[in-house]
XYZ file of N, CA, C and O in Angstrom:
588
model
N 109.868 103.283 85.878
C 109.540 104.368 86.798
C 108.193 104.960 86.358
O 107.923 105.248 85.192
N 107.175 105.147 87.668
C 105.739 105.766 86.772
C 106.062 107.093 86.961
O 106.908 107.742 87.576
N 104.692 107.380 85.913
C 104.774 109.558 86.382
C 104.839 109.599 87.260
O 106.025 109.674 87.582
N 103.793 109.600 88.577
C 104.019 109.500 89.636
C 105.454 110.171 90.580
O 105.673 111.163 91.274
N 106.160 109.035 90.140
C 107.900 108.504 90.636
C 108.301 110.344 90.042
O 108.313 111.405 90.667
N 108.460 110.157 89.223
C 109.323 110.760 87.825
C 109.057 112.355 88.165
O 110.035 113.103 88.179
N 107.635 112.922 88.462
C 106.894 114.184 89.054
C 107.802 114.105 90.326
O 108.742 114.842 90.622
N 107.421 113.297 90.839
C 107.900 113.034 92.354
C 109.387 113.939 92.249
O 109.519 115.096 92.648
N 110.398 113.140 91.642
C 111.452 113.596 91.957
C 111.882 114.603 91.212
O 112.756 115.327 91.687
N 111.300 114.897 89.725
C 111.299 116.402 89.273
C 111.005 117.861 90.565
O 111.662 118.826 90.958
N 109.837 117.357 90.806
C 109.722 118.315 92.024
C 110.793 118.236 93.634
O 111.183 119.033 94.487
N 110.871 117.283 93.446
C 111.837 117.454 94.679
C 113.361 118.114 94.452
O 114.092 118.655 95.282
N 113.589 117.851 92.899
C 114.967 118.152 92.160
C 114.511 119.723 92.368
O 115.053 120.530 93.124
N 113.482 119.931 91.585
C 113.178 121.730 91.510
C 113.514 122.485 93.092
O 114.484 123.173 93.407
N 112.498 122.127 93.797
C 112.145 122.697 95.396
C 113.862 122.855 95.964
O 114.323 123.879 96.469
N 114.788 121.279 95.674
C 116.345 121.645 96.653
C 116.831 122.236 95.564
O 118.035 122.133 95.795
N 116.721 122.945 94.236
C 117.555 123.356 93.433
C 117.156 125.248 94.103
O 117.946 126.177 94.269
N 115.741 125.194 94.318
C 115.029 126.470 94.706
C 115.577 126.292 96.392
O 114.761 126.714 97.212
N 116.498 125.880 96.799
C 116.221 126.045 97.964
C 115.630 125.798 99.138
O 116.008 126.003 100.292
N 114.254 125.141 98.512
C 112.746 125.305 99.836
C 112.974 123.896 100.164
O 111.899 123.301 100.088
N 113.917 123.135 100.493
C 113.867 122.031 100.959
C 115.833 121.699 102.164
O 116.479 120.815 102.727
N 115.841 122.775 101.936
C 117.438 123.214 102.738
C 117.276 123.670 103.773
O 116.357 124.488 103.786
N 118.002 123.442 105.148
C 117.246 124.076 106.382
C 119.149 123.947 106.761
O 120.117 123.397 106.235
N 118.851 124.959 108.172
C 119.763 125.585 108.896
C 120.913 126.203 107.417
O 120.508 126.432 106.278
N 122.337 126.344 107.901
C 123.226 127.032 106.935
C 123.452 126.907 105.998
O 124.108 127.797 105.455
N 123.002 125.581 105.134
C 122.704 125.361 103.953
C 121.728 126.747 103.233
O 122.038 127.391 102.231
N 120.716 126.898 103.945
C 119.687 128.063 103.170
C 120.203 128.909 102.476
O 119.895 129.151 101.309
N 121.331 129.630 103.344
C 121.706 130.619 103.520
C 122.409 130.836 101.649
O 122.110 131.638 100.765
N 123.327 129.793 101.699
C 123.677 129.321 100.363
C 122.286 129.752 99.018
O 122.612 130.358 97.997
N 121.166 129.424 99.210
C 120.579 129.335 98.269
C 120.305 130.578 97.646
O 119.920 130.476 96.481
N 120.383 131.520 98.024
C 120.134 133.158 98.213
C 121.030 133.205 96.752
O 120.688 134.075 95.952
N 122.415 132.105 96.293
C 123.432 132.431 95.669
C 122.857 131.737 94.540
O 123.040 132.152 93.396
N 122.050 130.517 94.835
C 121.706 130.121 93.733
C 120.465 130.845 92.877
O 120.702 130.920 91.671
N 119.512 131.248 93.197
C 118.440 131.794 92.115
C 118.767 133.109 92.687
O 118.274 133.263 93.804
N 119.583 134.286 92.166
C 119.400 135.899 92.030
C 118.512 136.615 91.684
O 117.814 136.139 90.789
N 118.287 137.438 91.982
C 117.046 138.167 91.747
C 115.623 138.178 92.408
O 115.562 137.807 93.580
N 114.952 138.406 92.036
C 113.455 137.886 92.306
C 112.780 136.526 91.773
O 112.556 136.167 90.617
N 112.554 135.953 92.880
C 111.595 134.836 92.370
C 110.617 133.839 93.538
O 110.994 133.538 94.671
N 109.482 133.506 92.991
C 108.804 132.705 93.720
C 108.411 131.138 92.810
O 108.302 130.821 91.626
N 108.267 130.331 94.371
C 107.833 129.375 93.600
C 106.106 129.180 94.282
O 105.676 129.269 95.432
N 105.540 128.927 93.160
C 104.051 129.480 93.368
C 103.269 128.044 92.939
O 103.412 127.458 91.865
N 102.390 127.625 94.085
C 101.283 126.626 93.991
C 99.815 127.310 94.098
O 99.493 128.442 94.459
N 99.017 126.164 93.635
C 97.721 126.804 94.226
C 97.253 125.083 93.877
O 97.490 124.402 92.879
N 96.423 124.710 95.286
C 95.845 123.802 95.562
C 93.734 123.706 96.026
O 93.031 124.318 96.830
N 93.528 122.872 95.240
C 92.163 122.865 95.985
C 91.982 122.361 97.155
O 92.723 121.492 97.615
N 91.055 122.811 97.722
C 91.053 123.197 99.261
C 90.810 124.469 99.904
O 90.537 125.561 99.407
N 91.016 123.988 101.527
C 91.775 124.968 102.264
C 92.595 125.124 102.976
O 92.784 125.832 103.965
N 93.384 124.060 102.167
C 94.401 123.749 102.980
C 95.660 123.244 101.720
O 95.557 122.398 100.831
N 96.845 124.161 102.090
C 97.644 123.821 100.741
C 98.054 122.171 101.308
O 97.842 121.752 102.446
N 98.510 121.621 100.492
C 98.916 120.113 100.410
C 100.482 119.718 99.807
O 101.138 120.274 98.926
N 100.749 118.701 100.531
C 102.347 118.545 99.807
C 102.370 117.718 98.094
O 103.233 117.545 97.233
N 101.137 117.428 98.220
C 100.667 116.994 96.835
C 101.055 117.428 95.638
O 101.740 116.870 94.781
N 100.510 118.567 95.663
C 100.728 119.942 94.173
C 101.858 120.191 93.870
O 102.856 120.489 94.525
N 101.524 119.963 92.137
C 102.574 120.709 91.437
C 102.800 122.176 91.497
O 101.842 122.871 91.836
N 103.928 122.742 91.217
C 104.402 124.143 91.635
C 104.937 124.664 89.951
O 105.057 124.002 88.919
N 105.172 126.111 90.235
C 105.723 127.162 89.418
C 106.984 127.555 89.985
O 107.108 127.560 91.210
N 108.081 127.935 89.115
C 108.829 128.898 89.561
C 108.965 129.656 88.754
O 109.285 129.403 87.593
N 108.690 131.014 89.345
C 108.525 132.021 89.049
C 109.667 132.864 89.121
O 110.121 133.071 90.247
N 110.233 133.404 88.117
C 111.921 133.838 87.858
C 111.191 135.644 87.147
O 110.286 135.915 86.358
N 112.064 136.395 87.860
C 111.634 137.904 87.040
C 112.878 138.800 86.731
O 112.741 140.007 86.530
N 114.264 138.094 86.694
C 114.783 138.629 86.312
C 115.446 138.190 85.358
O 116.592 138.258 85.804
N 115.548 137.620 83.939
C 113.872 138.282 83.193
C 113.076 137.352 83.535
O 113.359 136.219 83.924
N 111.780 137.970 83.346
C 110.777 136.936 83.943
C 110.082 135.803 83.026
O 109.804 136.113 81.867
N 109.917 135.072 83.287
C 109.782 132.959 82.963
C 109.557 132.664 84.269
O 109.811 132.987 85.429
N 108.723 131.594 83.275
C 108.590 130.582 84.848
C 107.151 129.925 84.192
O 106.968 128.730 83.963
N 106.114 131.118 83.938
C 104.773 130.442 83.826
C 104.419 131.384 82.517
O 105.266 132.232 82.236
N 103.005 131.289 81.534
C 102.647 131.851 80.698
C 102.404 133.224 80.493
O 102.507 133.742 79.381
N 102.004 133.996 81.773
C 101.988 134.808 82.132
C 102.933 135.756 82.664
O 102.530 136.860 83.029
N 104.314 135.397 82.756
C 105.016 135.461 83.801
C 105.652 137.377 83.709
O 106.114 137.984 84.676
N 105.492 137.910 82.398
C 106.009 138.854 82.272
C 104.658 140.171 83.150
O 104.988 141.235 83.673
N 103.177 139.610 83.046
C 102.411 140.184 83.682
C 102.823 140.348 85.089
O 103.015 141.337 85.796
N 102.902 139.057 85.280
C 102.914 138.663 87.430
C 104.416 139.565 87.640
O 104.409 140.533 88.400
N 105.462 139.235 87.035
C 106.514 140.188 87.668
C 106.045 141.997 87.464
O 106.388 142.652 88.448
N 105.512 142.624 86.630
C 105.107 143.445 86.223
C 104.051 144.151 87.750
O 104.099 145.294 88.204
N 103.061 142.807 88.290
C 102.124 143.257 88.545
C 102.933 143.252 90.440
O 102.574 143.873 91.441
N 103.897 142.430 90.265
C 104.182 142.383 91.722
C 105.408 143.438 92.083
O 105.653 143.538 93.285
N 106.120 144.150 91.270
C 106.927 145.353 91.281
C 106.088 146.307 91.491
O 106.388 147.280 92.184
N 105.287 146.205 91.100
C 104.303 147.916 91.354
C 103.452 147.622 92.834
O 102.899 148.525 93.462
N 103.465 146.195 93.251
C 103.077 146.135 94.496
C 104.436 145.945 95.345
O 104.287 145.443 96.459
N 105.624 146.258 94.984
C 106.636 145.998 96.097
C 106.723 144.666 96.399
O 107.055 144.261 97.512
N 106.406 143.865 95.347
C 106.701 141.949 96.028
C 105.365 141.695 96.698
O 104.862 140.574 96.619
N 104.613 142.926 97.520
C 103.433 141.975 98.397
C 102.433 141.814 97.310
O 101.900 142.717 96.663
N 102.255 140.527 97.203
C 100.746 139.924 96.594
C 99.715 140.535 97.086
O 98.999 141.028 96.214
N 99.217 140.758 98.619
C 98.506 141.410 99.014
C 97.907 142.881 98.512
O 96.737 143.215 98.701
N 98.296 143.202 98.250
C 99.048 144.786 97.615
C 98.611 144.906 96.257
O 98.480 146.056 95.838
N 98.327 143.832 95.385
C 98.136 143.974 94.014
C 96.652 144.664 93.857
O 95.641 144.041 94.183
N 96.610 145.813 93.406
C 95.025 146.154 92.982
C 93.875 144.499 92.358
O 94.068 143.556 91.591
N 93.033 144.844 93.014
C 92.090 143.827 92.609
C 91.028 144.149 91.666
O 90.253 145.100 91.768
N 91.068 142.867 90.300
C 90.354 143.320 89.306
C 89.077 143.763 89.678
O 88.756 143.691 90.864
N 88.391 144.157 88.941
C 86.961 144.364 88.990
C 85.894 143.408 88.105
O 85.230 143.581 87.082
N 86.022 142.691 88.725
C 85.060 141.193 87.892
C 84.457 140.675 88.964
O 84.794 140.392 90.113
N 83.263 140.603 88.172
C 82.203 139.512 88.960
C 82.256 137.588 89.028
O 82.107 136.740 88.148
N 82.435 137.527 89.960
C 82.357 136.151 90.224
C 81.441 135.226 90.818
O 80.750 135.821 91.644
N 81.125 133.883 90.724
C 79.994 133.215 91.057
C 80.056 132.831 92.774
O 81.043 132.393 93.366
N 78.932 133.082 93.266
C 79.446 132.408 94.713
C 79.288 131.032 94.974
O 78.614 130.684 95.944
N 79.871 130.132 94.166
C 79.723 128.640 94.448
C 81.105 128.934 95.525
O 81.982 129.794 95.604
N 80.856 128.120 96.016
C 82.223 127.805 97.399
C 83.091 126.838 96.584
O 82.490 125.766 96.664
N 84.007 126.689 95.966
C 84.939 125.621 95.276
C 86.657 126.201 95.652
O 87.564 126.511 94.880
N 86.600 126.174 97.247
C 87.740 126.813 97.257
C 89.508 126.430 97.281
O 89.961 125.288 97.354
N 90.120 127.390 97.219
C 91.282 127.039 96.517
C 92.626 127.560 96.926
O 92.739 128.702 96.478
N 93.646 127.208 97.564
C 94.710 127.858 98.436
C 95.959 127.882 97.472
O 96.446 126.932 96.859
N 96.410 129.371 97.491
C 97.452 129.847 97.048
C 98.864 129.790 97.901
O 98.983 130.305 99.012
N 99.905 129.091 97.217
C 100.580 129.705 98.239
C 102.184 130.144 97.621
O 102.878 129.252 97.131
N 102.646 131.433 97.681
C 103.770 131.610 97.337
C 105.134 131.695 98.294
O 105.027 132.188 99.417
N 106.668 131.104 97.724
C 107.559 130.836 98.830
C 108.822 131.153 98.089
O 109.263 130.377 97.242
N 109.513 132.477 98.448
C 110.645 133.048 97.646
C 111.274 133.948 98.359
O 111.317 133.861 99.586
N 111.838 134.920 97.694
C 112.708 136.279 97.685
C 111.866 137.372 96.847
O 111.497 137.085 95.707
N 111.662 138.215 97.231
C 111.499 139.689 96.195
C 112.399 140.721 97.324
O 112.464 140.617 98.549
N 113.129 141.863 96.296
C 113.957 142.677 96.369
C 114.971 141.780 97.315
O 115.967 142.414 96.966
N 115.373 141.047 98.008
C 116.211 140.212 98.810
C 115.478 140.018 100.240
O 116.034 139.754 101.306
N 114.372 140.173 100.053
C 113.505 139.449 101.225
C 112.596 138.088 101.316
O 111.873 137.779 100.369
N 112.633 137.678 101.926
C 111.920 136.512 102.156
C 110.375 136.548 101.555
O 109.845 137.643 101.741
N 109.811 135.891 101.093
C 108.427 136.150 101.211
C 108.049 134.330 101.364
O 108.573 133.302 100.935
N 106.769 134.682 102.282
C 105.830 133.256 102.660
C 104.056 134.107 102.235
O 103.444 134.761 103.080
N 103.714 133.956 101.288
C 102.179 134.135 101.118
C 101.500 132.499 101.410
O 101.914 131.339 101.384
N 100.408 133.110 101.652
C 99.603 131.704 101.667
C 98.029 132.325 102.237
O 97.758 132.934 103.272
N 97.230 131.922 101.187
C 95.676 132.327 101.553
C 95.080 131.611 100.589
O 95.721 131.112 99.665
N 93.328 131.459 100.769
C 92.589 130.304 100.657
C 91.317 131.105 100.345
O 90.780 131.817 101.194
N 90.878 130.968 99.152
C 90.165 132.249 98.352
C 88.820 131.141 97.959
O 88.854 129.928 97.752
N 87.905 131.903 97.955
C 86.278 130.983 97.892
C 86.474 130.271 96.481
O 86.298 129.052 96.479
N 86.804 130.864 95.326
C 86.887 130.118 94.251
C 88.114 130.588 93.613
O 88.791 131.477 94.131
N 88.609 129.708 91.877
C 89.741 130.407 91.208
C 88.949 131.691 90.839
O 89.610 132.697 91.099
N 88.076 131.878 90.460
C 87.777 133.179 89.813
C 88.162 134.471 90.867
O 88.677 135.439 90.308
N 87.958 134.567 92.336
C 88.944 135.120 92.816
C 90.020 134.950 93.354
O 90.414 135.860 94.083
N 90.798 133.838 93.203
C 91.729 133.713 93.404
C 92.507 134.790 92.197
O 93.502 135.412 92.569
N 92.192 134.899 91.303
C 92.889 135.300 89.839
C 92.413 137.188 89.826
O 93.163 138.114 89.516
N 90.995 137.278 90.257
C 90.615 138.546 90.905
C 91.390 139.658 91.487
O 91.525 140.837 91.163
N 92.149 138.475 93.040
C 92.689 139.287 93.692
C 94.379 139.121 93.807
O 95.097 139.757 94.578
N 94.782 138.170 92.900
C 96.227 137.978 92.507
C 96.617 138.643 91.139
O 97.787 138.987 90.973
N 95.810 138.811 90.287
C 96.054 139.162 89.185
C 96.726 138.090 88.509
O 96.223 137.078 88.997
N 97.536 137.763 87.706
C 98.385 137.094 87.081
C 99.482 136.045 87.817
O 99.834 134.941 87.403
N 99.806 136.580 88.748
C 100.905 135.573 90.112
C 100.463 134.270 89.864
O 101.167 133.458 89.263
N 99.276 134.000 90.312
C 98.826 132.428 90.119
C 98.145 131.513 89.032
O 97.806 130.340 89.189
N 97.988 132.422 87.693
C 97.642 132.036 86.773
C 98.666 130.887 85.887
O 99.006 130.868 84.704
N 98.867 130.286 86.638
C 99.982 129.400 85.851
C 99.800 128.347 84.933
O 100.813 127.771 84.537
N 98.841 128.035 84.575
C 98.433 127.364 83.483
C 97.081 126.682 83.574
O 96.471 126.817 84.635
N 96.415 125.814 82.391
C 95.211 125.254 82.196
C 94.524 125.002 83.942
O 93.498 125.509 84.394
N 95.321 124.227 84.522
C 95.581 123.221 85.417
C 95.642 124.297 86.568
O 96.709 124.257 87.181
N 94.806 125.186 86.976
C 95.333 126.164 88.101
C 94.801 125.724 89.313
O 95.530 126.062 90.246
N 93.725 125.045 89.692
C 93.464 124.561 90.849
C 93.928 122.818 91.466
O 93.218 122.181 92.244
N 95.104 122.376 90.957
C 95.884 121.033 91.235
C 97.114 120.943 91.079
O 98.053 121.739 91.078
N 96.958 119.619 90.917
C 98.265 119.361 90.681
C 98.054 118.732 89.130
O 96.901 118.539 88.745
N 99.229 118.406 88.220
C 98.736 117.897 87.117
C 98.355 116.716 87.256
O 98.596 115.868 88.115
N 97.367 116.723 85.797
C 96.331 115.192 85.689
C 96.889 113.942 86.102
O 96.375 113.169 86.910
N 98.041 113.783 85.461
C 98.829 112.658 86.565
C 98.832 112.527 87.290
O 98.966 111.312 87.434
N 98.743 113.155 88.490
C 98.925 112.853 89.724
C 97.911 113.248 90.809
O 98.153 113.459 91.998
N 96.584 113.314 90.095
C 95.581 113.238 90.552
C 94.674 112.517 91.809
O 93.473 112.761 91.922
């Protein structure tokens, strides 16, 4: 079996374990499986997210998921779950165009959430998310494998 394969079905194992691959009354079920707050969080280059990319799940009660993860739950409670909402750092960034689509797909407080936006570079992508999408070395793909 190559990485490839092996990614392949890790992620597909993750996504129906998260739910995001369950449709009609099945869904409904999944609400039972991950409690609490959580997203599962990509960010793809582009502008256009892709079924390509590797993902995060993002768990905050307690929060795991990514390196950061105790920031991003931290930073998305004081915004009420909306990403939108998160104060935006104050850092300067380069205007090369290298852009890069975020997209988050979960529950906070027991609501649905679908984010998804497409930011000129990571430097604001990370700007205006704060910590949410900082998920490791590797923030604008999928991993080197599967390149």
């Amino acid at each position: 079996m190559t990485y490839l394969t092996r990614a392949t079905a890790a992620a597909g194992a993750l996504l129906a374990a998260a739910g995001l691959l369950t449709a009609g009354p099945a869904r409904a079920a999944s609400r039972d499986i991950l409690p609490g707050d959580w997203l599962y969080l990509t960010v793809t280059k582009g502008e256009a997210s892709s079924g390509a990319s590797g993902g995060t799940l993002l768990l905050c009660d307690p929060p795991r998921g990514h390196t950061h993860a105790a920031e991003a739950c931290a930073e998305l409670a004081a915004a009420g779950g909306d990403i939108d909402r998160i104060p935006a750092r104050n850092v300067f960034c380069t205007m090369i165009w290298a852009p890069v689509t975020a997209h988050a797909r979960g529950r906070w407080a027991g609501r649905p959430v679908d984010f998804q936006e497409t930011y000129a570079n990571t430097c604001v992508l990370h700007a205006r998310t704060g910590s949410v999408f900082a998920l490791d070395d590797r923030r604008t793909g999928p991993p080197a494998g599967m390149r």
